[in-house]
CSV table of C-alpha atoms in Angstrom, one decimal:
chain,number,residue,atom,x,y,z
K,1,MET,CA,26.0,107.8,114.6
K,2,SER,CA,29.4,108.4,116.4
K,3,PRO,CA,32.4,107.5,115.1
K,4,SER,CA,34.1,104.6,115.4
K,5,PRO,CA,37.0,104.6,117.9
K,6,ILE,CA,39.3,102.3,116.0
K,7,PRO,CA,40.9,104.8,113.8
K,8,SER,CA,42.3,106.9,116.8
K,9,LEU,CA,43.3,103.8,118.4
K,10,ASN,CA,45.6,102.8,115.2
K,11,MET,CA,46.7,106.4,115.4
K,12,LYS,CA,47.8,106.0,118.7
K,13,TYR,CA,49.7,102.8,118.0
K,14,PHE,CA,51.2,104.2,114.8
K,15,PRO,CA,54.4,106.1,116.3
K,16,ARG,CA,55.0,102.9,118.0
K,17,LEU,CA,54.8,100.6,114.9
K,18,LEU,CA,56.5,103.1,112.6
K,19,GLY,CA,59.8,102.6,115.1
K,20,LEU,CA,59.7,99.0,115.9
K,21,GLY,CA,59.9,98.9,112.2
K,22,LEU,CA,62.6,101.1,111.5
K,23,LEU,CA,64.4,99.4,114.6
K,24,GLY,CA,64.2,96.1,113.0
K,25,LEU,CA,65.3,97.5,109.8
K,26,LEU,CA,68.4,99.1,111.5
K,27,ILE,CA,69.1,95.7,112.6
K,28,SER,CA,69.0,93.8,109.7
K,29,LEU,CA,71.4,96.8,108.3
K,30,LEU,CA,74.0,96.0,110.8
K,31,VAL,CA,73.8,91.9,110.9
K,32,MET,CA,74.4,92.6,106.6
K,33,ALA,CA,77.7,94.6,107.7
K,34,CYS,CA,78.8,92.2,109.9
K,35,GLU,CA,78.9,89.5,107.3
K,36,THR,CA,80.4,91.5,104.8
K,37,THR,CA,83.4,92.6,107.0
K,38,LYS,CA,84.1,88.6,107.8
K,39,HIS,CA,87.3,87.8,108.6
K,40,THR,CA,88.7,84.0,108.5
K,41,THR,CA,92.5,82.5,110.2
K,42,ASN,CA,94.5,81.7,106.6
K,43,GLU,CA,97.6,79.9,107.1
K,44,PHE,CA,99.7,82.6,107.8
K,45,GLY,CA,98.0,82.1,111.5
K,46,SER,CA,96.9,85.7,111.4
K,47,LEU,CA,93.4,87.2,110.8
K,48,ASN,CA,93.2,88.5,107.3
K,49,PRO,CA,90.4,89.1,104.8
K,50,ILE,CA,88.8,86.0,103.4
K,51,GLU,CA,89.8,84.5,100.5
K,52,GLY,CA,88.6,86.9,97.6
K,53,ASP,CA,88.8,90.6,99.5
K,54,VAL,CA,92.6,91.4,99.1
K,55,ILE,CA,91.9,90.5,95.5
K,56,LEU,CA,89.1,93.3,95.6
K,57,ARG,CA,91.3,95.7,97.3
K,58,PRO,CA,92.9,97.9,94.8
K,59,GLU,CA,95.7,99.4,97.3
K,60,SER,CA,97.1,95.4,97.7
K,61,ARG,CA,99.2,94.4,95.2
K,62,GLN,CA,99.5,90.8,93.3
K,63,ILE,CA,103.5,90.2,94.0
K,64,VAL,CA,104.1,86.5,93.2
K,65,HIS,CA,102.2,83.0,92.1
K,66,PHE,CA,103.3,79.5,93.3
K,67,THR,CA,103.4,76.5,91.3
K,68,ASP,CA,104.9,73.2,92.2
K,69,SER,CA,108.2,74.1,90.4
K,70,SER,CA,108.6,77.6,90.5
K,71,ALA,CA,107.9,81.1,91.3
K,72,GLU,CA,106.1,83.6,89.4
K,73,TYR,CA,106.6,87.4,90.0
K,74,LYS,CA,102.8,89.0,89.0
K,75,THR,CA,105.0,92.3,89.7
K,76,PRO,CA,107.9,92.7,87.4
K,77,ARG,CA,111.3,92.4,89.6
K,78,SER,CA,112.5,96.0,87.8
K,79,GLU,CA,109.6,97.5,89.1
K,80,LEU,CA,109.6,96.1,92.8
K,81,ALA,CA,113.3,97.2,92.8
K,82,GLN,CA,111.8,100.5,91.7
K,83,ALA,CA,109.6,100.4,94.4
K,84,PHE,CA,112.0,99.6,97.3
K,85,ILE,CA,114.4,102.2,95.8
K,86,ARG,CA,111.3,104.7,96.6
K,87,GLN,CA,110.4,103.5,99.6
K,88,PHE,CA,113.8,103.4,101.3
K,89,GLY,CA,114.0,107.5,99.7
K,90,ASP,CA,117.6,108.1,100.8
K,91,GLY,CA,120.1,107.0,97.8
K,92,THR,CA,120.0,103.6,98.3
K,93,VAL,CA,120.2,101.6,95.2
K,94,VAL,CA,117.9,97.9,95.1
K,95,ASP,CA,119.8,95.5,93.2
K,96,LYS,CA,118.6,92.2,94.1
K,97,ILE,CA,114.4,91.3,94.9
K,98,LEU,CA,113.6,87.7,96.3
K,99,VAL,CA,110.8,86.4,98.1
K,100,ARG,CA,111.6,84.2,101.0
K,101,LYS,CA,110.0,81.6,103.1
K,102,ALA,CA,110.7,82.4,106.8
K,103,PRO,CA,112.0,79.2,108.8
K,104,ILE,CA,109.0,78.3,111.1
K,105,GLY,CA,108.9,75.1,114.0
K,106,PRO,CA,107.1,72.2,113.2
K,107,GLN,CA,103.8,74.1,114.6
K,108,GLY,CA,104.1,77.2,113.1
K,109,PRO,CA,102.2,79.0,109.9
K,110,VAL,CA,103.9,79.4,106.6
K,111,VAL,CA,105.1,83.2,106.2
K,112,TYR,CA,106.8,84.8,102.8
K,113,TYR,CA,108.3,88.0,102.9
K,114,LEU,CA,109.4,90.2,99.6
K,115,ILE,CA,113.0,91.4,100.7
K,116,GLY,CA,115.1,93.9,98.7
K,117,VAL,CA,118.8,94.2,99.1
K,118,GLY,CA,120.5,96.9,98.2
K,119,LEU,CA,123.8,99.5,99.0
K,120,ARG,CA,124.1,103.3,99.9
K,121,ASN,CA,127.2,104.6,99.8
K,122,GLY,CA,129.0,101.2,99.7
K,123,MET,CA,127.3,99.9,103.0
K,124,PHE,CA,124.5,97.3,102.8
K,125,ARG,CA,120.8,97.7,103.2
K,126,ALA,CA,117.8,95.3,102.9
K,127,MET,CA,114.2,95.6,103.6
K,128,ALA,CA,111.4,92.6,104.3
K,129,LEU,CA,107.5,92.7,104.1
K,130,PRO,CA,105.2,90.0,105.3
K,131,LEU,CA,103.0,89.0,102.1
K,132,THR,CA,99.3,88.1,102.6
K,133,SER,CA,97.6,84.8,100.7
K,134,GLY,CA,95.0,85.9,98.6
K,135,GLY,CA,94.4,81.9,97.8
K,136,ASP,CA,95.5,80.1,95.2
K,137,ASN,CA,99.2,80.0,96.1
K,138,THR,CA,99.1,83.8,94.9
K,139,PHE,CA,100.7,86.2,97.6
K,140,TYR,CA,100.1,90.2,97.8
K,141,LEU,CA,101.9,93.0,99.4
K,142,SER,CA,99.6,95.1,101.5
K,143,PRO,CA,99.8,98.8,102.6
K,144,THR,CA,99.4,97.8,106.3
K,145,ALA,CA,101.9,95.6,106.4
K,146,ALA,CA,105.1,96.1,108.6
K,147,ARG,CA,108.9,97.0,106.9
K,148,TYR,CA,111.6,95.5,108.6
K,149,THR,CA,114.8,97.8,107.3
K,150,ILE,CA,118.6,96.5,107.4
K,151,THR,CA,121.2,99.2,107.7
K,152,SER,CA,124.7,97.5,108.1
K,153,VAL,CA,127.5,99.3,110.4
K,154,ARG,CA,130.9,98.2,108.5
K,155,CYS,CA,129.3,94.7,107.8
K,156,PRO,CA,129.7,93.9,104.4
K,157,ALA,CA,126.4,91.5,104.3
K,158,CYS,CA,123.7,91.3,107.2
K,159,PHE,CA,120.7,89.0,107.5
K,160,PHE,CA,117.4,88.8,109.1
K,161,ASN,CA,116.7,86.6,112.1
K,162,PHE,CA,113.9,84.3,112.6
K,163,GLU,CA,111.8,82.8,114.6
K,164,ASN,CA,108.4,81.1,114.1
K,165,GLY,CA,108.1,83.1,110.9
K,166,ARG,CA,108.6,86.4,112.3
K,167,ILE,CA,111.8,88.8,112.1
K,168,VAL,CA,113.1,89.2,115.4
K,169,GLY,CA,116.9,90.5,114.9
K,170,THR,CA,119.8,90.8,112.5
K,171,SER,CA,122.9,89.5,112.3
K,172,CYS,CA,126.5,90.3,110.8
K,173,GLY,CA,128.0,87.9,108.5
K,174,GLU,CA,131.3,88.6,109.9
K,175,ASN,CA,132.0,88.7,113.7
K,176,SER,CA,134.3,91.9,113.3
K,177,THR,CA,135.1,94.4,116.0
K,178,GLY,CA,132.8,97.7,115.9
K,179,SER,CA,130.7,95.7,112.9
K,180,ASN,CA,126.8,95.7,113.3
K,181,CYS,CA,123.3,95.7,112.0
K,182,ASP,CA,120.7,98.0,113.0
K,183,LEU,CA,117.1,96.8,112.5
K,184,LYS,CA,114.4,99.4,112.2
K,185,ILE,CA,110.4,98.5,112.6
K,186,ASP,CA,108.0,100.5,110.7
K,187,SER,CA,104.2,99.8,111.1
K,188,ASN,CA,103.2,100.4,107.3
K,189,ASN,CA,104.6,100.3,103.9
K,190,SER,CA,104.2,102.9,100.6
K,191,LEU,CA,106.1,100.9,98.2
K,192,PHE,CA,103.1,101.7,95.5
K,193,ALA,CA,101.6,104.6,97.1
K,194,SER,CA,101.5,108.0,94.8
K,195,SER,CA,103.8,109.6,97.2
K,196,PRO,CA,105.4,107.4,99.4
K,197,THR,CA,107.0,107.7,102.9
K,198,PRO,CA,110.6,107.7,102.7
K,199,SER,CA,112.3,106.0,105.9
K,200,ARG,CA,114.4,108.0,108.0
């Protein structure tokens, strides 16, 4: 009896079927990967990780939680002051920490900034970093948050200028001749990194 042709037919198409099965598995894995990195627009009006993602990221630091009547600092202000001193890295002594809600327009998103204020050789210094919402009125500092640094030149007090929740410049509290406030913008920060990058 001659052998049945069916086994040879199956073997002929087996590699093709195996390839299609592997392709289907690869597509399924890619779809699942896309779902796990899904982003959404939060109250800041910008793309940030969906609620819960910030909490799971060890490099983000919980800073403050707002209630109806107060702001509870989840990282002590004394620790924040030391972190700012390390971030400045040039002898600036930070003695004031605050979280400020940026002025916005009628339709603007709500933005909060963590701000450290101090002195270097008797001259005013300040640094501001935008915070990210983690949900439930809790805000976090991410290492990818930009930092805005003010250095005064013969100005006793400088201020950040805001426009639609963003820092767009600085101004001096006095309009005396030769006094101004220089603004430097860096794309990230290392307040809570093991080896912070000093400002130059």
